[in-house]
Short mmCIF file of C-alpha atoms in Angstrom, two decimals:
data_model
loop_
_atom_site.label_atom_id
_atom_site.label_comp_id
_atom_site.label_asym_id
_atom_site.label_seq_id
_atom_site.Cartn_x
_atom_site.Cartn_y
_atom_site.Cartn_z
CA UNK A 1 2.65 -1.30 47.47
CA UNK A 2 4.25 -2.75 50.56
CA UNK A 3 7.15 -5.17 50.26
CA UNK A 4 5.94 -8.00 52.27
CA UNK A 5 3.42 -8.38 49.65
CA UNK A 6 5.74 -8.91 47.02
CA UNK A 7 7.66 -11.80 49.23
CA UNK A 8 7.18 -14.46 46.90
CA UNK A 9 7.82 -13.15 43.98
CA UNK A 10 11.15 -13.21 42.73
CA UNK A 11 13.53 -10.21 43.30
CA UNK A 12 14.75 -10.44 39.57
CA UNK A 13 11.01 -10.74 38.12
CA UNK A 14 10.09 -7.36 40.81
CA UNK A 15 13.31 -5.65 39.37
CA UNK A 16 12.80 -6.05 35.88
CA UNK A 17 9.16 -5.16 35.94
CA UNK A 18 9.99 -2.02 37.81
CA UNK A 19 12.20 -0.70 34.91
CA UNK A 20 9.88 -1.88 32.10
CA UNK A 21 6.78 -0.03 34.32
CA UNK A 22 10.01 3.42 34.52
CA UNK A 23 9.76 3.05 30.81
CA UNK A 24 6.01 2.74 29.91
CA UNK A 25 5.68 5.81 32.16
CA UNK A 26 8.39 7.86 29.47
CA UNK A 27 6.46 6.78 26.51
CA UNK A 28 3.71 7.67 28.15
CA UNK A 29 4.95 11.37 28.96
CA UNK A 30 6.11 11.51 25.49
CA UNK A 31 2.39 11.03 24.27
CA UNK A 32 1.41 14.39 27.31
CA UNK A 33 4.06 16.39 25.68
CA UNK A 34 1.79 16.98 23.08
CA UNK A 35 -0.73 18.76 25.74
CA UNK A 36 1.17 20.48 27.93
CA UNK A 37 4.86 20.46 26.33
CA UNK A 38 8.00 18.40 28.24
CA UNK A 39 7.77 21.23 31.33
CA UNK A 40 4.24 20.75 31.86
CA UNK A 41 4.69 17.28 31.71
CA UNK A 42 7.63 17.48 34.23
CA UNK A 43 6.12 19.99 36.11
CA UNK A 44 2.97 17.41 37.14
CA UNK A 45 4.68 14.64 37.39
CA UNK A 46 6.95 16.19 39.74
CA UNK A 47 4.27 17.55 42.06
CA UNK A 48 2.31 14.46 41.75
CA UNK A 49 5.03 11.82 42.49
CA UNK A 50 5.82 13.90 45.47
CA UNK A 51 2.43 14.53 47.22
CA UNK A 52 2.19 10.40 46.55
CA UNK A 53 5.85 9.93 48.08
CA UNK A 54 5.07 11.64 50.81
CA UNK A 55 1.51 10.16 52.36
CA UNK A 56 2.95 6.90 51.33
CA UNK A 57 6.45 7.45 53.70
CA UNK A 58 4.51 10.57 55.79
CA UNK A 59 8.22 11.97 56.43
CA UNK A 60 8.88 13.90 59.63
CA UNK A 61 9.10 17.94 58.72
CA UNK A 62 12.30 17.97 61.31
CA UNK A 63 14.11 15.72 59.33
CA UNK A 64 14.18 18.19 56.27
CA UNK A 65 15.23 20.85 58.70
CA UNK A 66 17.88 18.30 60.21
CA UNK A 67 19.23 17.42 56.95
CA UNK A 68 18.57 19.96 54.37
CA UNK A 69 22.37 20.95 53.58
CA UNK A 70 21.75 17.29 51.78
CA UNK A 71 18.40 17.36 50.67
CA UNK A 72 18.96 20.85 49.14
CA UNK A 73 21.45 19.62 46.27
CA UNK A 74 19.81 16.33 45.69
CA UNK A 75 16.18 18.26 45.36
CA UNK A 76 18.38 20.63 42.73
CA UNK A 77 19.78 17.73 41.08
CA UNK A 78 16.59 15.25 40.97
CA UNK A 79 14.96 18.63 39.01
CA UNK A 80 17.71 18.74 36.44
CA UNK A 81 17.78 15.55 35.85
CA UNK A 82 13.71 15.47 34.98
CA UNK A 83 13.37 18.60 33.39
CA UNK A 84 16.48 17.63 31.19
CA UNK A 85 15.11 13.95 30.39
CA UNK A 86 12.05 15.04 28.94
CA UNK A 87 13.44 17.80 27.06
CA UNK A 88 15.56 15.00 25.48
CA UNK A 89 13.00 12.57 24.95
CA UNK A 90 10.59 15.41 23.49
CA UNK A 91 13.55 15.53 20.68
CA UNK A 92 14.76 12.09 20.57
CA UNK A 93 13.71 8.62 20.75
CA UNK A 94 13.59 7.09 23.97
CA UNK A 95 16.24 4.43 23.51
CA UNK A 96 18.72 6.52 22.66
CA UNK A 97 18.25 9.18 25.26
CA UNK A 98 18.12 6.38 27.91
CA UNK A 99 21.35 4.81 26.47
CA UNK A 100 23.16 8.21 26.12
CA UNK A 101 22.27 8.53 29.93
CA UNK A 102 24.62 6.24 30.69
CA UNK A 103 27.33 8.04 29.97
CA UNK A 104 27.43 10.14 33.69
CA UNK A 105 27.76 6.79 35.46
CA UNK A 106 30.18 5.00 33.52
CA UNK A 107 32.35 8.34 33.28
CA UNK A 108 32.10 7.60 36.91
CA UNK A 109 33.05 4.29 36.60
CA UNK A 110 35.81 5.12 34.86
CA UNK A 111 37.26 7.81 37.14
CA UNK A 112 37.20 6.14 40.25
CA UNK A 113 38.32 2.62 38.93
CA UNK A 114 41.98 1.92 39.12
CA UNK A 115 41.25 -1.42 37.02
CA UNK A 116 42.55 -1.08 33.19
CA UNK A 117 39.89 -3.57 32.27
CA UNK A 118 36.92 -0.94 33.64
CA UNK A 119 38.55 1.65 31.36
CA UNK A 120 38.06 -0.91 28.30
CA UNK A 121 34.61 -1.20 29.17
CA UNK A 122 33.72 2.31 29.37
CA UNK A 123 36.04 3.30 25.97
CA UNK A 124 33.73 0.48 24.43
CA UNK A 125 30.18 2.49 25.95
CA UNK A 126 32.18 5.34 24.52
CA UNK A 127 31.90 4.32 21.28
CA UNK A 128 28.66 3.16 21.21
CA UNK A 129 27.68 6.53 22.64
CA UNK A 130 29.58 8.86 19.96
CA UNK A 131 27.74 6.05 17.41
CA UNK A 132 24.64 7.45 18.68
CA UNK A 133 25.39 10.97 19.19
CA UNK A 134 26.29 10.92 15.59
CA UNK A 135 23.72 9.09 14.28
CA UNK A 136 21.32 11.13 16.17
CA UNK A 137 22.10 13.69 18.09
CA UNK A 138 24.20 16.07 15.88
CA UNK A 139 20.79 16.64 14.11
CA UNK A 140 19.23 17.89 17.19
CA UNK A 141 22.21 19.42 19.20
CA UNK A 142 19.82 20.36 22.11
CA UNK A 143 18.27 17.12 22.22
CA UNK A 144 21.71 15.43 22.57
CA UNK A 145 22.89 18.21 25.19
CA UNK A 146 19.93 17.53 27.51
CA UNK A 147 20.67 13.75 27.33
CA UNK A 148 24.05 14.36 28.31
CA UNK A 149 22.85 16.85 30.74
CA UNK A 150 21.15 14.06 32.09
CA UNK A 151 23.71 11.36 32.14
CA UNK A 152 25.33 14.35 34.31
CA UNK A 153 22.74 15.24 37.35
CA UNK A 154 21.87 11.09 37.26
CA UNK A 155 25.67 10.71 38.25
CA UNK A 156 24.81 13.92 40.89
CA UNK A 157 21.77 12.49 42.11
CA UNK A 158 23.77 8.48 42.81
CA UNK A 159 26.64 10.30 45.01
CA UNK A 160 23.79 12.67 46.88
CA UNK A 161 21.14 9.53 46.59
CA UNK A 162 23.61 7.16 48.71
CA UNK A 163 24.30 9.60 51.22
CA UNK A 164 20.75 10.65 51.30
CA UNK A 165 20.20 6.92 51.58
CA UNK A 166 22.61 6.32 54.72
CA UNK A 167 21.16 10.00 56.87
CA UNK A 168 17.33 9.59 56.42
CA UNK A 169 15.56 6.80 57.67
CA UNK A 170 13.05 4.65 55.00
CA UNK A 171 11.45 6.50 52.07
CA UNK A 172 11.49 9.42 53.97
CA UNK A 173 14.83 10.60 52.17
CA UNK A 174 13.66 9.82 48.80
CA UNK A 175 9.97 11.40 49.14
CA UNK A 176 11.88 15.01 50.56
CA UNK A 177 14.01 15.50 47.80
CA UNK A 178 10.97 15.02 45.14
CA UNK A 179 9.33 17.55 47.58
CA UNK A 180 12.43 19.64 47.18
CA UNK A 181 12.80 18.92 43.44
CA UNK A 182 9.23 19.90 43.02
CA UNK A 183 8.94 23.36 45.04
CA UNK A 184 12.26 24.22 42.95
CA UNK A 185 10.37 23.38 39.64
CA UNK A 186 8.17 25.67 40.24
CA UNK A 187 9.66 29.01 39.60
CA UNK A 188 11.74 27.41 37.21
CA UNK A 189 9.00 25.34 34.64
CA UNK A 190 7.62 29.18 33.60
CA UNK A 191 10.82 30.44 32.60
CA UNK A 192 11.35 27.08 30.17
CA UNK A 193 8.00 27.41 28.89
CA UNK A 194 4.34 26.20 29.99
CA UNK A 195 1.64 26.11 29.02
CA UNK A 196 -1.87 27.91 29.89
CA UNK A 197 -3.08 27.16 33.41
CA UNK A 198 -6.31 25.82 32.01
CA UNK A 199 -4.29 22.97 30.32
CA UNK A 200 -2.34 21.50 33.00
CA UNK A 201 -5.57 21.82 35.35
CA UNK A 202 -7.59 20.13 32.24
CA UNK A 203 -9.06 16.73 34.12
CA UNK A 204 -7.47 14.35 31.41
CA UNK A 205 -4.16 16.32 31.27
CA UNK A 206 -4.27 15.38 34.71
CA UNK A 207 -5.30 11.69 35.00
CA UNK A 208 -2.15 11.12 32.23
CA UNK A 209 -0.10 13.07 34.33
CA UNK A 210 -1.15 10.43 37.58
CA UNK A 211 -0.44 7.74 35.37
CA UNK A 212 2.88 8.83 34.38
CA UNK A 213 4.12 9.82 38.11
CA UNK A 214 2.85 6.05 39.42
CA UNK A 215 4.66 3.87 36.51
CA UNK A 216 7.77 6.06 36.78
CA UNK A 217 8.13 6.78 40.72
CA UNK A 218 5.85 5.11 43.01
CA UNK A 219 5.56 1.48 40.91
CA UNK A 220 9.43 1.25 40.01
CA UNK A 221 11.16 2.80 43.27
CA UNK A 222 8.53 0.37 45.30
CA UNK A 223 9.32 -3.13 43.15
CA UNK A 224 12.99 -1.87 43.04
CA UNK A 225 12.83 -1.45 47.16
CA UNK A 226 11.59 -4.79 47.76
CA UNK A 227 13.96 -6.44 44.96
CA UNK A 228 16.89 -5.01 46.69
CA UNK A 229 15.96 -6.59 50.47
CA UNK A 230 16.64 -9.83 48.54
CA UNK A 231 19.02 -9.25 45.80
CA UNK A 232 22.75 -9.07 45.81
CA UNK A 233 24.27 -5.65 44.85
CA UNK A 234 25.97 -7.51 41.97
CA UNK A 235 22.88 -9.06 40.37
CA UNK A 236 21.17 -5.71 40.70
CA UNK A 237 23.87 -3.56 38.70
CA UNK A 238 24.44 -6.45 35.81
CA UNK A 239 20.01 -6.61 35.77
CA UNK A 240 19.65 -3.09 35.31
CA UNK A 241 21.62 -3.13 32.53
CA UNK A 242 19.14 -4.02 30.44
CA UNK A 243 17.34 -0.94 30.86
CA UNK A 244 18.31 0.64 27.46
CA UNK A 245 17.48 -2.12 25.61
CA UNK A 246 13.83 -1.83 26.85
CA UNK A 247 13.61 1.39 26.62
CA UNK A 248 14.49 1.38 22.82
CA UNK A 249 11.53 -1.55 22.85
CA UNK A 250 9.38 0.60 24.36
CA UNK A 251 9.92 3.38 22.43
CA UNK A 252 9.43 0.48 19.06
CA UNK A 253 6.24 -0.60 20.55
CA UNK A 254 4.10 2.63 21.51
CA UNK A 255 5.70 5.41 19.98
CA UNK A 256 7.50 3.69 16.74
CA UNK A 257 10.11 4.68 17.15
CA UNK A 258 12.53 2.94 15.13
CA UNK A 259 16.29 2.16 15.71
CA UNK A 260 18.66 1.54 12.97
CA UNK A 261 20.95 -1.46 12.88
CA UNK A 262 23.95 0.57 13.40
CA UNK A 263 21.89 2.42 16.55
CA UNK A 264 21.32 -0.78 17.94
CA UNK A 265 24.81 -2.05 18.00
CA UNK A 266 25.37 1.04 20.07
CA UNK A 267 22.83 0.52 22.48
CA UNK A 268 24.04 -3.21 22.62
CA UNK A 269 27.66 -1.70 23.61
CA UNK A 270 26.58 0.38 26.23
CA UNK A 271 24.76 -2.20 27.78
CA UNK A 272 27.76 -4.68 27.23
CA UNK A 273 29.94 -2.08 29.23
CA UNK A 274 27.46 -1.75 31.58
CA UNK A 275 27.32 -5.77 32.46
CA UNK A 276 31.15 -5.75 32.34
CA UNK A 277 32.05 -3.37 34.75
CA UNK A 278 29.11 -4.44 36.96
CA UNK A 279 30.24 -7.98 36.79
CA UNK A 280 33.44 -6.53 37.90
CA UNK A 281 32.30 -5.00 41.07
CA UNK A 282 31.28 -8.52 41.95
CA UNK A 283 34.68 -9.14 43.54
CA UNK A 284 33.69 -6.48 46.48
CA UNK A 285 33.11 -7.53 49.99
CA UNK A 286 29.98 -5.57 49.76
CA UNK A 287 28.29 -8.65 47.81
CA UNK A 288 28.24 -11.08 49.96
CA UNK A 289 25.22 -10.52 50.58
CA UNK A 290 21.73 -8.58 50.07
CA UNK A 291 22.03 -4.68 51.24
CA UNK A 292 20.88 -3.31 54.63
CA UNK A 293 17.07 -3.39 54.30
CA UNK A 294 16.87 -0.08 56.25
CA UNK A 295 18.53 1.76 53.37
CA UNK A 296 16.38 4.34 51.08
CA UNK A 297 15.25 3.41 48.09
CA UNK A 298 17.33 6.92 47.25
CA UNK A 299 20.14 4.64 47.52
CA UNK A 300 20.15 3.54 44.03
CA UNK A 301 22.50 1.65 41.86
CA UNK A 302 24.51 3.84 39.14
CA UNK A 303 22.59 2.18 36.13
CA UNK A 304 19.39 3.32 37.79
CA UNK A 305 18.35 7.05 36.71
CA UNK A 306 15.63 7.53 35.54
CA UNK A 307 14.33 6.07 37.58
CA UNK A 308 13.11 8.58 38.73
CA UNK A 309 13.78 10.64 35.80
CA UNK A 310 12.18 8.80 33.29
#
């Protein structure tokens, strides 16, 4: 999917069809977890996405050598972050998990804001957050730890994504630390639990599992890519705020999954949070304008996980 073929359609409309393609690609996994179990599942997608990352970008072998002190860690914390995901969504529906996410970023907000107004924000997504994790988590205490798990190596993988972002050229970044993330998962996806070897090769386990890895890596980080030649910074952060809220739609639509009133109010507070404090970083000199179009699509926006993880 190249970007100049997206040029006329609107970076907004390209964004917001990237995240609700992320989420169809979750629901969809949710649907394979009943085949091969959240590690198979993570396991496939993780080799798939790659091998598709990389004879779309074709990434020069010297650049991992050159920069694997950095592609090392993000690798490491790209396979958290999946394995993690799905464990929580296997457990949980997918609006909350995507909502309780949030909470590495805007912990990161928080720390490195010196504005009392960003702190009101995030005790607000705080709330909404211990709403959830009461409402549903405490009933599954692992689900709820691998969300927050998650929220965690998403807020890893946005300081390693940006610098990954800045040192390798293009996709090339990006499409080495899913190969990284994916050589890791191996070892590690029989110690959590997979299946037999016949099931993962099984032809439809297989087609499901290509399906998943294009709606949650190759259609979302390509739309998102091509948004972000044309998009401020600002009207990036405040769009992909939204992402919760479809998520929890998603999860309504295919998998029934059904939020309470009270769980919705939460969701709606973490996403109010989110549009505050990303309405706040509109007073940076850094959005004046779209970002450098040679930057990674790595380089991704603190509301943005899943994107690769879900």
């Amino acid at each position: 999917m190249r970007p100049y073929a997206l040029g006329t359609v609107p970076a907004p409309l390209l964004l917001l069809t990237g995240m609700v393609s992320l989420q169809f690609g979750s629901a969809f996994a949710k649907r394979l977890f009943e085949q091969t179990g959240p590690t198979g599942a993570t396991l496939l997608r993780l080799l798939i996405a790659a091998a598709l990352l990389c004879l779309l970008s074709r990434p020069a072998p010297r650049l991992l050598r050159t920069h694997w002190r950095l592609l090392l860690p993000y690798g490491a914390v790209f396979a958290v972050m999946q394995f993690s995901f799905y464990e929580a969504t296997s457990r949980l529906p997918l609006g909350v998990v995507v909502t309780l996410e949030f909470s590495g970023p805007l912990l990161l907000a928080a720390l490195t804001s010196r504005r009392a107004l960003d702190r009101l924000w995030v005790a607000l997504a705080g709330l909404g957050l211990l709403v959830l994790g009461g409402t549903q988590g405490m009933d599954d205490p692992v689900g709820l730890a691998a969300s927050l798990l998650t929220g965690a190596a998403l807020t890893g993988y946005i300081l390693l994504g940006a610098r990954v972002g800045r040192a390798v050229p293009g996709g090339s970044g990006l499409a080495l630390g899913l190969t990284v993330a994916a050589v890791l998962a191996l070892p590690t996806a029989p110690v959590l639990g997979l299946p037999s070897p016949d099931v993962l090769l099984d032809p439809g386990v297989l087609a499901a599992a290509l399906a998943v890895a294009v709606l949650t890596t190759v259609v979302p980080f390509s739309l998102e890519f091509a948004a972000l030649r044309r998009m401020p910074p600002r009207v990036f952060a405040v769009l992909s705020t939204v992402e919760p809220v479809i998520a929890a739609l998603v999860g309504l639509a295919l998998l029934g999954e059904r939020l309470s009133s009270l769980q919705w109010a939460a969701v709606l507070c973490v996403v109010g949070a989110a549009v505050g404090t990303g309405r706040a970083a509109a007073g940076t000199p850094t959005d004046a304008g779209p970002p450098d179009t040679s930057t990674a699509p790595s380089d991704r926006s603190p509301s943005r996980k899943n994107g690769v993880h879900s």
